PDB file of N, CA and C in Angstrom:
ATOM      1  N   MET A  99      84.558   6.550 -21.920  1.00 83.00           N
ATOM      2  CA  MET A  99      84.132   6.090 -21.497  1.00 83.00           C
ATOM      3  C   MET A  99      82.668   6.876 -21.602  1.00 83.00           C
ATOM      4  N   LYS A 100      81.260   6.282 -21.430  1.00 91.00           N
ATOM      5  CA  LYS A 100      80.044   7.099 -21.987  1.00 91.00           C
ATOM      6  C   LYS A 100      79.922   7.307 -20.470  1.00 91.00           C
ATOM      7  N   ASP A 101      79.034   8.220 -20.530  1.00 95.00           N
ATOM      8  CA  ASP A 101      78.506   8.808 -19.544  1.00 95.00           C
ATOM      9  C   ASP A 101      77.094   8.171 -18.700  1.00 95.00           C
ATOM     10  N   ILE A 102      76.960   7.982 -17.853  1.00 96.00           N
ATOM     11  CA  ILE A 102      76.175   6.892 -17.355  1.00 96.00           C
ATOM     12  C   ILE A 102      75.273   7.676 -16.312  1.00 96.00           C
ATOM     13  N   THR A 103      73.811   7.183 -16.414  1.00 97.00           N
ATOM     14  CA  THR A 103      72.922   7.440 -15.484  1.00 97.00           C
ATOM     15  C   THR A 103      72.771   7.709 -14.346  1.00 97.00           C
ATOM     16  N   LEU A 104      72.264   8.076 -13.101  1.00 97.00           N
ATOM     17  CA  LEU A 104      72.152   7.737 -11.516  1.00 97.00           C
ATOM     18  C   LEU A 104      71.682   6.325 -11.432  1.00 97.00           C
ATOM     19  N   ALA A 105      70.517   6.011 -12.295  1.00 98.00           N
ATOM     20  CA  ALA A 105      69.919   4.462 -12.103  1.00 98.00           C
ATOM     21  C   ALA A 105      71.010   3.549 -12.835  1.00 98.00           C
ATOM     22  N   GLU A 106      71.773   3.952 -13.501  1.00 98.00           N
ATOM     23  CA  GLU A 106      72.826   3.041 -13.940  1.00 98.00           C
ATOM     24  C   GLU A 106      73.956   2.932 -12.735  1.00 98.00           C
ATOM     25  N   VAL A 107      74.396   3.987 -12.151  1.00 98.00           N
ATOM     26  CA  VAL A 107      75.098   3.549 -11.029  1.00 98.00           C
ATOM     27  C   VAL A 107      74.723   3.186 -10.062  1.00 98.00           C
ATOM     28  N   GLN A 108      73.586   3.071  -9.595  1.00 98.00           N
ATOM     29  CA  GLN A 108      73.295   2.337  -9.060  1.00 98.00           C
ATOM     30  C   GLN A 108      72.681   0.896  -9.068  1.00 98.00           C
ATOM     31  N   GLN A 109      72.412   0.576 -10.330  1.00 98.00           N
ATOM     32  CA  GLN A 109      72.366  -0.883 -10.999  1.00 98.00           C
ATOM     33  C   GLN A 109      74.167  -1.451 -10.710  1.00 98.00           C
ATOM     34  N   GLN A 110      74.849  -0.628 -11.193  1.00 98.00           N
ATOM     35  CA  GLN A 110      76.756  -1.025 -11.129  1.00 98.00           C
ATOM     36  C   GLN A 110      77.133  -1.461  -9.931  1.00 98.00           C
ATOM     37  N   VAL A 111      76.704  -0.486  -9.282  1.00 98.00           N
ATOM     38  CA  VAL A 111      76.916  -0.797  -7.817  1.00 98.00           C
ATOM     39  C   VAL A 111      76.234  -2.173  -6.992  1.00 98.00           C
ATOM     40  N   ASP A 112      75.024  -2.198  -7.325  1.00 98.00           N
ATOM     41  CA  ASP A 112      74.319  -3.225  -6.640  1.00 98.00           C
ATOM     42  C   ASP A 112      74.829  -4.990  -7.580  1.00 98.00           C
ATOM     43  N   GLU A 113      74.808  -4.803  -8.909  1.00 97.00           N
ATOM     44  CA  GLU A 113      75.533  -5.916  -9.286  1.00 97.00           C
ATOM     45  C   GLU A 113      76.602  -6.339  -8.702  1.00 97.00           C
ATOM     46  N   TRP A 114      78.118  -5.458  -8.781  1.00 97.00           N
ATOM     47  CA  TRP A 114      79.247  -5.519  -7.959  1.00 97.00           C
ATOM     48  C   TRP A 114      79.136  -6.329  -6.661  1.00 97.00           C
ATOM     49  N   ILE A 115      78.139  -5.444  -5.619  1.00 97.00           N
ATOM     50  CA  ILE A 115      77.976  -5.953  -4.377  1.00 97.00           C
ATOM     51  C   ILE A 115      77.451  -7.388  -4.218  1.00 97.00           C
ATOM     52  N   ASN A 116      76.718  -7.837  -4.935  1.00 95.00           N
ATOM     53  CA  ASN A 116      76.188  -8.741  -4.993  1.00 95.00           C
ATOM     54  C   ASN A 116      77.066 -10.248  -5.571  1.00 95.00           C
ATOM     55  N   THR A 117      77.962  -9.749  -6.486  1.00 95.00           N
ATOM     56  CA  THR A 117      79.258 -10.666  -7.384  1.00 95.00           C
ATOM     57  C   THR A 117      80.293 -10.658  -6.196  1.00 95.00           C
ATOM     58  N   THR A 118      80.704  -9.474  -6.746  1.00 96.00           N
ATOM     59  CA  THR A 118      82.554  -9.413  -5.924  1.00 96.00           C
ATOM     60  C   THR A 118      82.506  -9.054  -4.737  1.00 96.00           C
ATOM     61  N   GLY A 119      81.553  -8.422  -3.996  1.00 93.00           N
ATOM     62  CA  GLY A 119      81.291  -7.744  -2.539  1.00 93.00           C
ATOM     63  C   GLY A 119      80.728  -8.667  -1.634  1.00 93.00           C
ATOM     64  N   VAL A 120      79.958 -10.020  -2.157  1.00 90.00           N
ATOM     65  CA  VAL A 120      79.122 -11.013  -1.745  1.00 90.00           C
ATOM     66  C   VAL A 120      78.133 -10.273  -1.129  1.00 90.00           C
ATOM     67  N   ARG A 121      77.886  -9.167  -0.153  1.00 96.00           N
ATOM     68  CA  ARG A 121      76.900  -8.708   0.132  1.00 96.00           C
ATOM     69  C   ARG A 121      77.263  -7.097   0.481  1.00 96.00           C
ATOM     70  N   TYR A 122      75.776  -6.373   1.021  1.00 97.00           N
ATOM     71  CA  TYR A 122      76.186  -4.837   1.382  1.00 97.00           C
ATOM     72  C   TYR A 122      76.245  -4.854   2.937  1.00 97.00           C
ATOM     73  N   PHE A 123      77.276  -4.023   3.383  1.00 97.00           N
ATOM     74  CA  PHE A 123      77.907  -4.172   4.751  1.00 97.00           C
ATOM     75  C   PHE A 123      76.168  -3.446   5.277  1.00 97.00           C
ATOM     76  N   SER A 124      76.343  -3.413   6.550  1.00 97.00           N
ATOM     77  CA  SER A 124      74.954  -2.595   7.287  1.00 97.00           C
ATOM     78  C   SER A 124      74.944  -1.276   6.912  1.00 97.00           C
ATOM     79  N   GLU A 125      73.721  -0.642   7.334  1.00 98.00           N
ATOM     80  CA  GLU A 125      73.117   0.640   6.712  1.00 98.00           C
ATOM     81  C   GLU A 125      74.203   1.378   7.474  1.00 98.00           C
ATOM     82  N   LEU A 126      74.681   0.992   9.185  1.00 98.00           N
ATOM     83  CA  LEU A 126      75.205   1.710  10.034  1.00 98.00           C
ATOM     84  C   LEU A 126      76.466   1.714   9.663  1.00 98.00           C
ATOM     85  N   THR A 127      77.083   0.489   9.751  1.00 98.00           N
ATOM     86  CA  THR A 127      78.446   0.472   8.440  1.00 98.00           C
ATOM     87  C   THR A 127      78.792   1.368   7.753  1.00 98.00           C
ATOM     88  N   ASN A 128      77.784   1.345   6.937  1.00 98.00           N
ATOM     89  CA  ASN A 128      77.798   2.441   5.695  1.00 98.00           C
ATOM     90  C   ASN A 128      78.423   3.601   5.744  1.00 98.00           C
ATOM     91  N   MET A 129      77.197   4.086   6.681  1.00 98.00           N
ATOM     92  CA  MET A 129      76.952   5.575   7.403  1.00 98.00           C
ATOM     93  C   MET A 129      78.656   5.764   8.132  1.00 98.00           C
ATOM     94  N   ALA A 130      79.076   4.926   8.524  1.00 98.00           N
ATOM     95  CA  ALA A 130      80.443   5.291   9.475  1.00 98.00           C
ATOM     96  C   ALA A 130      81.409   5.365   8.135  1.00 98.00           C
ATOM     97  N   ILE A 131      81.491   4.508   7.206  1.00 98.00           N
ATOM     98  CA  ILE A 131      82.070   4.614   5.938  1.00 98.00           C
ATOM     99  C   ILE A 131      82.123   6.012   5.409  1.00 98.00           C
ATOM    100  N   LEU A 132      80.755   6.118   5.110  1.00 98.00           N
ATOM    101  CA  LEU A 132      80.612   7.446   4.630  1.00 98.00           C
ATOM    102  C   LEU A 132      81.217   8.736   4.934  1.00 98.00           C
ATOM    103  N   THR A 133      81.488   8.821   6.280  1.00 98.00           N
ATOM    104  CA  THR A 133      81.765   9.545   7.200  1.00 98.00           C
ATOM    105  C   THR A 133      83.320   9.228   6.964  1.00 98.00           C
ATOM    106  N   GLU A 134      83.679   8.449   7.037  1.00 98.00           N
ATOM    107  CA  GLU A 134      85.379   8.179   6.854  1.00 98.00           C
ATOM    108  C   GLU A 134      85.791   9.262   5.801  1.00 98.00           C
ATOM    109  N   GLU A 135      84.970   8.538   4.440  1.00 98.00           N
ATOM    110  CA  GLU A 135      85.282   8.771   2.973  1.00 98.00           C
ATOM    111  C   GLU A 135      85.082  10.293   2.746  1.00 98.00           C
ATOM    112  N   VAL A 136      84.489  11.068   3.126  1.00 98.00           N
ATOM    113  CA  VAL A 136      83.960  12.523   3.238  1.00 98.00           C
ATOM    114  C   VAL A 136      84.997  13.335   4.091  1.00 98.00           C
ATOM    115  N   GLY A 137      85.910  12.643   5.158  1.00 97.00           N
ATOM    116  CA  GLY A 137      86.863  13.271   5.846  1.00 97.00           C
ATOM    117  C   GLY A 137      88.040  13.133   5.215  1.00 97.00           C
ATOM    118  N   GLU A 138      88.078  12.273   3.934  1.00 96.00           N
ATOM    119  CA  GLU A 138      89.539  12.035   3.260  1.00 96.00           C
ATOM    120  C   GLU A 138      89.039  13.048   2.417  1.00 96.00           C
ATOM    121  N   VAL A 139      88.250  13.389   1.957  1.00 97.00           N
ATOM    122  CA  VAL A 139      87.725  14.698   0.995  1.00 97.00           C
ATOM    123  C   VAL A 139      88.021  15.830   1.631  1.00 97.00           C
ATOM    124  N   ALA A 140      87.593  15.971   2.461  1.00 97.00           N
ATOM    125  CA  ALA A 140      87.800  17.063   3.776  1.00 97.00           C
ATOM    126  C   ALA A 140      89.298  17.481   3.706  1.00 97.00           C
ATOM    127  N   ARG A 141      89.703  16.296   4.155  1.00 95.00           N
ATOM    128  CA  ARG A 141      91.510  16.169   4.310  1.00 95.00           C
ATOM    129  C   ARG A 141      92.113  16.988   2.847  1.00 95.00           C
ATOM    130  N   LEU A 142      92.036  16.589   2.013  1.00 95.00           N
ATOM    131  CA  LEU A 142      92.676  16.763   0.496  1.00 95.00           C
ATOM    132  C   LEU A 142      92.337  18.445  -0.126  1.00 95.00           C
ATOM    133  N   MET A 143      90.782  18.310   0.399  1.00 95.00           N
ATOM    134  CA  MET A 143      90.175  19.835   0.169  1.00 95.00           C
ATOM    135  C   MET A 143      91.189  21.159   1.100  1.00 95.00           C
ATOM    136  N   SER A 144      91.360  20.635   2.204  1.00 95.00           N
ATOM    137  CA  SER A 144      91.918  21.515   3.376  1.00 95.00           C
ATOM    138  C   SER A 144      93.313  21.411   2.821  1.00 95.00           C
ATOM    139  N   ARG A 145      93.844  20.847   2.451  1.00 94.00           N
ATOM    140  CA  ARG A 145      95.701  20.797   1.727  1.00 94.00           C
ATOM    141  C   ARG A 145      95.832  21.621   0.446  1.00 94.00           C
ATOM    142  N   LYS A 146      94.948  21.023  -0.660  1.00 93.00           N
ATOM    143  CA  LYS A 146      94.877  21.552  -1.847  1.00 93.00           C
ATOM    144  C   LYS A 146      93.885  23.342  -1.872  1.00 93.00           C
ATOM    145  N   TYR A 147      93.164  23.756  -1.291  1.00 95.00           N
ATOM    146  CA  TYR A 147      92.747  24.826  -1.226  1.00 95.00           C
ATOM    147  C   TYR A 147      92.376  25.474  -0.072  1.00 95.00           C
ATOM    148  N   GLY A 148      93.070  25.242   0.998  1.00 94.00           N
ATOM    149  CA  GLY A 148      93.164  25.415   2.185  1.00 94.00           C
ATOM    150  C   GLY A 148      94.404  26.231   2.541  1.00 94.00           C
ATOM    151  N   GLU A 149      95.019  26.181   3.836  1.00 95.00           N
ATOM    152  CA  GLU A 149      96.434  26.470   4.653  1.00 95.00           C
ATOM    153  C   GLU A 149      97.019  25.196   4.888  1.00 95.00           C
ATOM    154  N   GLN A 150      96.306  24.274   5.027  1.00 92.00           N
ATOM    155  CA  GLN A 150      97.143  22.629   5.649  1.00 92.00           C
ATOM    156  C   GLN A 150      98.075  22.538   4.560  1.00 92.00           C
ATOM    157  N   SER A 151      99.200  21.865   5.123  1.00 92.00           N
ATOM    158  CA  SER A 151     100.235  21.582   3.986  1.00 92.00           C
ATOM    159  C   SER A 151     100.366  19.784   3.723  1.00 92.00           C
ATOM    160  N   PHE A 152     100.646  19.446   2.902  1.00 91.00           N
ATOM    161  CA  PHE A 152     100.495  18.349   2.434  1.00 91.00           C
ATOM    162  C   PHE A 152     101.391  17.128   3.456  1.00 91.00           C
ATOM    163  N   LYS A 153     101.279  16.136   3.814  1.00 89.00           N
ATOM    164  CA  LYS A 153     102.034  15.406   4.606  1.00 89.00           C
ATOM    165  C   LYS A 153     102.402  13.855   3.621  1.00 89.00           C
ATOM    166  N   LYS A 154     103.260  13.554   3.867  1.00 90.00           N
ATOM    167  CA  LYS A 154     103.861  12.195   3.004  1.00 90.00           C
ATOM    168  C   LYS A 154     102.666  11.293   3.081  1.00 90.00           C
ATOM    169  N   SER A 155     101.837  11.331   4.256  1.00 88.00           N
ATOM    170  CA  SER A 155     100.696  10.058   4.058  1.00 88.00           C
ATOM    171  C   SER A 155      99.771  10.737   2.531  1.00 88.00           C
ATOM    172  N   ASP A 156      99.471  11.831   2.379  1.00 87.00           N
ATOM    173  CA  ASP A 156      98.618  12.371   1.303  1.00 87.00           C
ATOM    174  C   ASP A 156      99.387  12.236  -0.193  1.00 87.00           C
ATOM    175  N   GLU A 157     100.333  11.811  -0.563  1.00 87.00           N
ATOM    176  CA  GLU A 157     100.818  11.689  -1.358  1.00 87.00           C
ATOM    177  C   GLU A 157     100.027  10.406  -2.239  1.00 87.00           C
ATOM    178  N   GLY A 158      99.633  10.713  -3.340  1.00 91.00           N
ATOM    179  CA  GLY A 158      99.132   9.759  -4.358  1.00 91.00           C
ATOM    180  C   GLY A 158      97.705   9.863  -4.180  1.00 91.00           C
ATOM    181  N   LYS A 159      97.195  10.634  -3.293  1.00 93.00           N
ATOM    182  CA  LYS A 159      95.719  10.619  -3.257  1.00 93.00           C
ATOM    183  C   LYS A 159      94.661  11.816  -4.158  1.00 93.00           C
ATOM    184  N   GLU A 160      94.032  11.535  -5.156  1.00 95.00           N
ATOM    185  CA  GLU A 160      93.298  12.376  -6.040  1.00 95.00           C
ATOM    186  C   GLU A 160      91.888  12.750  -5.390  1.00 95.00           C
ATOM    187  N   LEU A 161      91.773  14.089  -5.513  1.00 96.00           N
ATOM    188  CA  LEU A 161      90.384  14.603  -5.089  1.00 96.00           C
ATOM    189  C   LEU A 161      89.282  13.540  -5.555  1.00 96.00           C
ATOM    190  N   ALA A 162      89.128  13.613  -7.039  1.00 97.00           N
ATOM    191  CA  ALA A 162      88.247  12.741  -7.967  1.00 97.00           C
ATOM    192  C   ALA A 162      88.193  11.519  -7.640  1.00 97.00           C
ATOM    193  N   ASP A 163      88.959  10.923  -6.851  1.00 97.00           N
ATOM    194  CA  ASP A 163      88.781   9.513  -6.635  1.00 97.00           C
ATOM    195  C   ASP A 163      88.294   9.046  -5.142  1.00 97.00           C
ATOM    196  N   GLU A 164      88.226  10.014  -4.150  1.00 97.00           N
ATOM    197  CA  GLU A 164      88.081  10.380  -3.040  1.00 97.00           C
ATOM    198  C   GLU A 164      86.314  10.556  -3.016  1.00 97.00           C
ATOM    199  N   LEU A 165      86.080  12.011  -4.027  1.00 98.00           N
ATOM    200  CA  LEU A 165      84.881  11.922  -4.476  1.00 98.00           C
ATOM    201  C   LEU A 165      84.144  10.898  -4.940  1.00 98.00           C
ATOM    202  N   ALA A 166      84.809   9.888  -5.891  1.00 98.00           N
ATOM    203  CA  ALA A 166      84.210   8.770  -6.143  1.00 98.00           C
ATOM    204  C   ALA A 166      84.065   7.422  -5.167  1.00 98.00           C
ATOM    205  N   ASP A 167      84.713   7.637  -3.952  1.00 98.00           N
ATOM    206  CA  ASP A 167      84.676   6.760  -2.962  1.00 98.00           C
ATOM    207  C   ASP A 167      83.069   7.010  -2.070  1.00 98.00           C
ATOM    208  N   VAL A 168      83.198   8.783  -2.036  1.00 98.00           N
ATOM    209  CA  VAL A 168      82.105   8.967  -1.265  1.00 98.00           C
ATOM    210  C   VAL A 168      80.311   8.788  -1.881  1.00 98.00           C
ATOM    211  N   LEU A 169      80.685   8.752  -3.776  1.00 98.00           N
ATOM    212  CA  LEU A 169      79.582   8.337  -4.535  1.00 98.00           C
ATOM    213  C   LEU A 169      79.353   6.830  -4.543  1.00 98.00           C
ATOM    214  N   TRP A 170      80.457   6.071  -4.131  1.00 98.00           N
ATOM    215  CA  TRP A 170      80.084   4.636  -3.984  1.00 98.00           C
ATOM    216  C   TRP A 170      79.174   4.846  -2.887  1.00 98.00           C
ATOM    217  N   VAL A 171      79.664   4.681  -1.636  1.00 98.00           N
ATOM    218  CA  VAL A 171      79.212   4.648  -0.454  1.00 98.00           C
ATOM    219  C   VAL A 171      77.789   5.271  -0.327  1.00 98.00           C
ATOM    220  N   LEU A 172      77.689   6.288  -0.748  1.00 98.00           N
ATOM    221  CA  LEU A 172      76.375   6.694  -0.953  1.00 98.00           C
ATOM    222  C   LEU A 172      75.201   6.125  -1.648  1.00 98.00           C
ATOM    223  N   THR A 173      76.006   5.596  -2.803  1.00 98.00           N
ATOM    224  CA  THR A 173      75.115   4.775  -3.771  1.00 98.00           C
ATOM    225  C   THR A 173      74.509   3.541  -3.052  1.00 98.00           C
ATOM    226  N   CYS A 174      75.688   3.012  -2.152  1.00 98.00           N
ATOM    227  CA  CYS A 174      75.302   1.647  -1.272  1.00 98.00           C
ATOM    228  C   CYS A 174      74.278   2.241  -0.425  1.00 98.00           C
ATOM    229  N   ILE A 175      74.179   3.020   0.531  1.00 98.00           N
ATOM    230  CA  ILE A 175      73.100   3.666   1.337  1.00 98.00           C
ATOM    231  C   ILE A 175      72.003   3.856   0.536  1.00 98.00           C
ATOM    232  N   ALA A 176      71.676   3.952  -0.517  1.00 98.00           N
ATOM    233  CA  ALA A 176      70.459   4.378  -1.166  1.00 98.00           C
ATOM    234  C   ALA A 176      69.817   3.164  -1.841  1.00 98.00           C
ATOM    235  N   ASN A 177      70.917   2.302  -1.867  1.00 98.00           N
ATOM    236  CA  ASN A 177      70.460   1.023  -2.934  1.00 98.00           C
ATOM    237  C   ASN A 177      69.724   0.266  -1.435  1.00 98.00           C
ATOM    238  N   GLN A 178      70.459   0.110  -0.598  1.00 97.00           N
ATOM    239  CA  GLN A 178      70.030  -0.943   0.627  1.00 97.00           C
ATOM    240  C   GLN A 178      68.744  -0.203   1.052  1.00 97.00           C
ATOM    241  N   THR A 179      68.399   1.408   1.088  1.00 98.00           N
ATOM    242  CA  THR A 179      67.310   1.594   1.829  1.00 98.00           C
ATOM    243  C   THR A 179      66.473   1.736   1.060  1.00 98.00           C
ATOM    244  N   GLY A 180      66.340   1.530  -0.521  1.00 98.00           N
ATOM    245  CA  GLY A 180      65.316   1.829  -1.412  1.00 98.00           C
ATOM    246  C   GLY A 180      65.232   3.030  -1.693  1.00 98.00           C
ATOM    247  N   VAL A 181      66.216   4.024  -1.908  1.00 98.00           N
ATOM    248  CA  VAL A 181      66.105   5.208  -2.317  1.00 98.00           C
ATOM    249  C   VAL A 181      66.616   5.183  -3.635  1.00 98.00           C
ATOM    250  N   ASN A 182      66.011   5.812  -4.785  1.00 98.00           N
ATOM    251  CA  ASN A 182      65.834   6.345  -5.963  1.00 98.00           C
ATOM    252  C   ASN A 182      66.778   7.609  -6.632  1.00 98.00           C
ATOM    253  N   LEU A 183      68.152   7.763  -6.780  1.00 98.00           N
ATOM    254  CA  LEU A 183      68.945   8.650  -6.346  1.00 98.00           C
ATOM    255  C   LEU A 183      68.157   9.663  -7.571  1.00 98.00           C
ATOM    256  N   THR A 184      67.389   8.676  -8.894  1.00 98.00           N
ATOM    257  CA  THR A 184      67.470   9.920 -10.048  1.00 98.00           C
ATOM    258  C   THR A 184      65.872  10.407  -9.751  1.00 98.00           C
ATOM    259  N   GLU A 185      65.154  10.177  -8.697  1.00 98.00           N
ATOM    260  CA  GLU A 185      63.679  10.147  -8.343  1.00 98.00           C
ATOM    261  C   GLU A 185      64.107  11.426  -7.502  1.00 98.00           C
ATOM    262  N   VAL A 186      65.109  11.259  -6.376  1.00 98.00           N
ATOM    263  CA  VAL A 186      65.074  12.517  -5.182  1.00 98.00           C
ATOM    264  C   VAL A 186      66.067  13.041  -5.608  1.00 98.00           C
ATOM    265  N   PHE A 187      66.968  13.216  -6.694  1.00 97.00           N
ATOM    266  CA  PHE A 187      68.041  14.278  -7.171  1.00 97.00           C
ATOM    267  C   PHE A 187      66.897  15.178  -7.671  1.00 97.00           C
ATOM    268  N   GLN A 188      65.772  14.558  -8.493  1.00 97.00           N
ATOM    269  CA  GLN A 188      65.090  15.719  -9.402  1.00 97.00           C
ATOM    270  C   GLN A 188      64.392  16.517  -8.587  1.00 97.00           C
ATOM    271  N   LYS A 189      63.822  15.739  -7.513  1.00 97.00           N
ATOM    272  CA  LYS A 189      62.933  16.558  -6.279  1.00 97.00           C
ATOM    273  C   LYS A 189      63.603  17.400  -5.484  1.00 97.00           C
ATOM    274  N   ASN A 190      64.904  16.862  -5.375  1.00 96.00           N
ATOM    275  CA  ASN A 190      65.802  18.236  -4.723  1.00 96.00           C
ATOM    276  C   ASN A 190      66.171  19.155  -5.295  1.00 96.00           C
ATOM    277  N   MET A 191      66.226  19.001  -7.000  1.00 95.00           N
ATOM    278  CA  MET A 191      66.514  20.288  -7.714  1.00 95.00           C
ATOM    279  C   MET A 191      65.092  21.283  -7.710  1.00 95.00           C
ATOM    280  N   ALA A 192      64.187  20.384  -7.904  1.00 95.00           N
ATOM    281  CA  ALA A 192      62.942  21.387  -7.761  1.00 95.00           C
ATOM    282  C   ALA A 192      62.572  22.086  -6.591  1.00 95.00           C
ATOM    283  N   LYS A 193      62.988  21.716  -5.161  1.00 93.00           N
ATOM    284  CA  LYS A 193      62.741  22.266  -4.145  1.00 93.00           C
ATOM    285  C   LYS A 193      63.716  23.471  -3.998  1.00 93.00           C
ATOM    286  N   LYS A 194      65.121  23.025  -4.582  1.00 91.00           N
ATOM    287  CA  LYS A 194      66.394  24.502  -4.080  1.00 91.00           C
ATOM    288  C   LYS A 194      65.824  25.483  -5.347  1.00 91.00           C
ATOM    289  N   THR A 195      65.145  24.985  -6.230  1.00 90.00           N
ATOM    290  CA  THR A 195      64.851  26.226  -7.626  1.00 90.00           C
ATOM    291  C   THR A 195      63.629  26.860  -7.302  1.00 90.00           C
ATOM    292  N   GLN A 196      62.777  26.481  -6.589  1.00 89.00           N
ATOM    293  CA  GLN A 196      61.616  27.222  -5.903  1.00 89.00           C
ATOM    294  C   GLN A 196      62.101  27.915  -4.433  1.00 89.00           C
ATOM    295  N   ARG A 197      62.667  26.971  -3.683  1.00 88.00           N
ATOM    296  CA  ARG A 197      62.697  28.024  -2.465  1.00 88.00           C
ATOM    297  C   ARG A 197      64.048  28.872  -2.924  1.00 88.00           C
ATOM    298  N   ASP A 198      65.026  28.527  -3.545  1.00 83.00           N
ATOM    299  CA  ASP A 198      66.215  29.769  -3.659  1.00 83.00           C
ATOM    300  C   ASP A 198      66.070  30.306  -4.976  1.00 83.00           C
ATOM    301  N   SER A 199      65.144  30.555  -5.902  1.00 77.00           N
ATOM    302  CA  SER A 199      64.717  31.204  -6.652  1.00 77.00           C
ATOM    303  C   SER A 199      65.471  32.631  -6.719  1.00 77.00           C
ATOM    304  N   ASP A 200      65.472  33.308  -5.603  1.00 83.00           N
ATOM    305  CA  ASP A 200      65.824  34.785  -5.511  1.00 83.00           C
ATOM    306  C   ASP A 200      67.020  34.906  -4.686  1.00 83.00           C
ATOM    307  N   ARG A 201      67.041  34.215  -3.499  1.00 82.00           N
ATOM    308  CA  ARG A 201      67.475  33.712  -2.600  1.00 82.00           C
ATOM    309  C   ARG A 201      69.160  34.390  -3.012  1.00 82.00           C
ATOM    310  N   HIS A 202      69.705  33.759  -3.678  1.00 81.00           N
ATOM    311  CA  HIS A 202      71.520  33.743  -3.837  1.00 81.00           C
ATOM    312  C   HIS A 202      71.487  35.137  -4.832  1.00 81.00           C
ATOM    313  N   GLN A 203      70.815  35.766  -5.796  1.00 80.00           N
ATOM    314  CA  GLN A 203      70.640  36.584  -6.605  1.00 80.00           C
ATOM    315  C   GLN A 203      70.639  37.998  -5.471  1.00 80.00           C
ATOM    316  N   GLN A 204      70.005  37.927  -4.787  1.00 82.00           N
ATOM    317  CA  GLN A 204      69.976  38.861  -3.808  1.00 82.00           C
ATOM    318  C   GLN A 204      71.266  39.117  -2.673  1.00 82.00           C
ATOM    319  N   ASN A 205      71.912  38.184  -2.594  1.00 84.00           N
ATOM    320  CA  ASN A 205      72.845  37.791  -1.503  1.00 84.00           C
ATOM    321  C   ASN A 205      74.128  38.998  -2.039  1.00 84.00           C
ATOM    322  N   GLU A 206      74.217  39.712  -1.000  1.00 84.00           N
ATOM    323  CA  GLU A 206      75.131  40.832  -1.425  1.00 84.00           C
ATOM    324  C   GLU A 206      76.638  40.222  -1.438  1.00 84.00           C
ATOM    325  N   LYS A 207      76.764  39.010  -0.678  1.00 87.00           N
ATOM    326  CA  LYS A 207      77.662  38.397   0.072  1.00 87.00           C
ATOM    327  C   LYS A 207      78.892  37.510  -1.383  1.00 87.00           C
ATOM    328  N   LEU A 208      77.617  37.479  -2.497  1.00 82.00           N
ATOM    329  CA  LEU A 208      77.660  36.801  -3.819  1.00 82.00           C
ATOM    330  C   LEU A 208      78.496  37.300  -4.774  1.00 82.00           C
ATOM    331  N   ARG A 209      78.761  38.836  -4.538  1.00 80.00           N
ATOM    332  CA  ARG A 209      78.687  39.875  -5.419  1.00 80.00           C
ATOM    333  C   ARG A 209      79.987  40.237  -5.530  1.00 80.00           C
TER     334      ARG A 209
END
């Protein structure tokens, strides 16, 4: 499988929504779904990397799949609100690089 760009992700999600999915859920519904999906990531993280034990209902759940669900819904929200993920990611990286250029290097907690 070839790597795809954020623009291609946004395009593929939009095409799927407008053909198979019929239409986007409302922005508020998608925000609630995003919260649910992030909760599923948190649940797996707390079991795999934290102190919680797995339950029967956790069987078959994969972190990668749950992260993909988060990406899917986040992309839906970006599409329906007119956010270009490529542009905002690049701006965010520049902001973090400028703001945090020395901060983490000087953080004693990270050594």
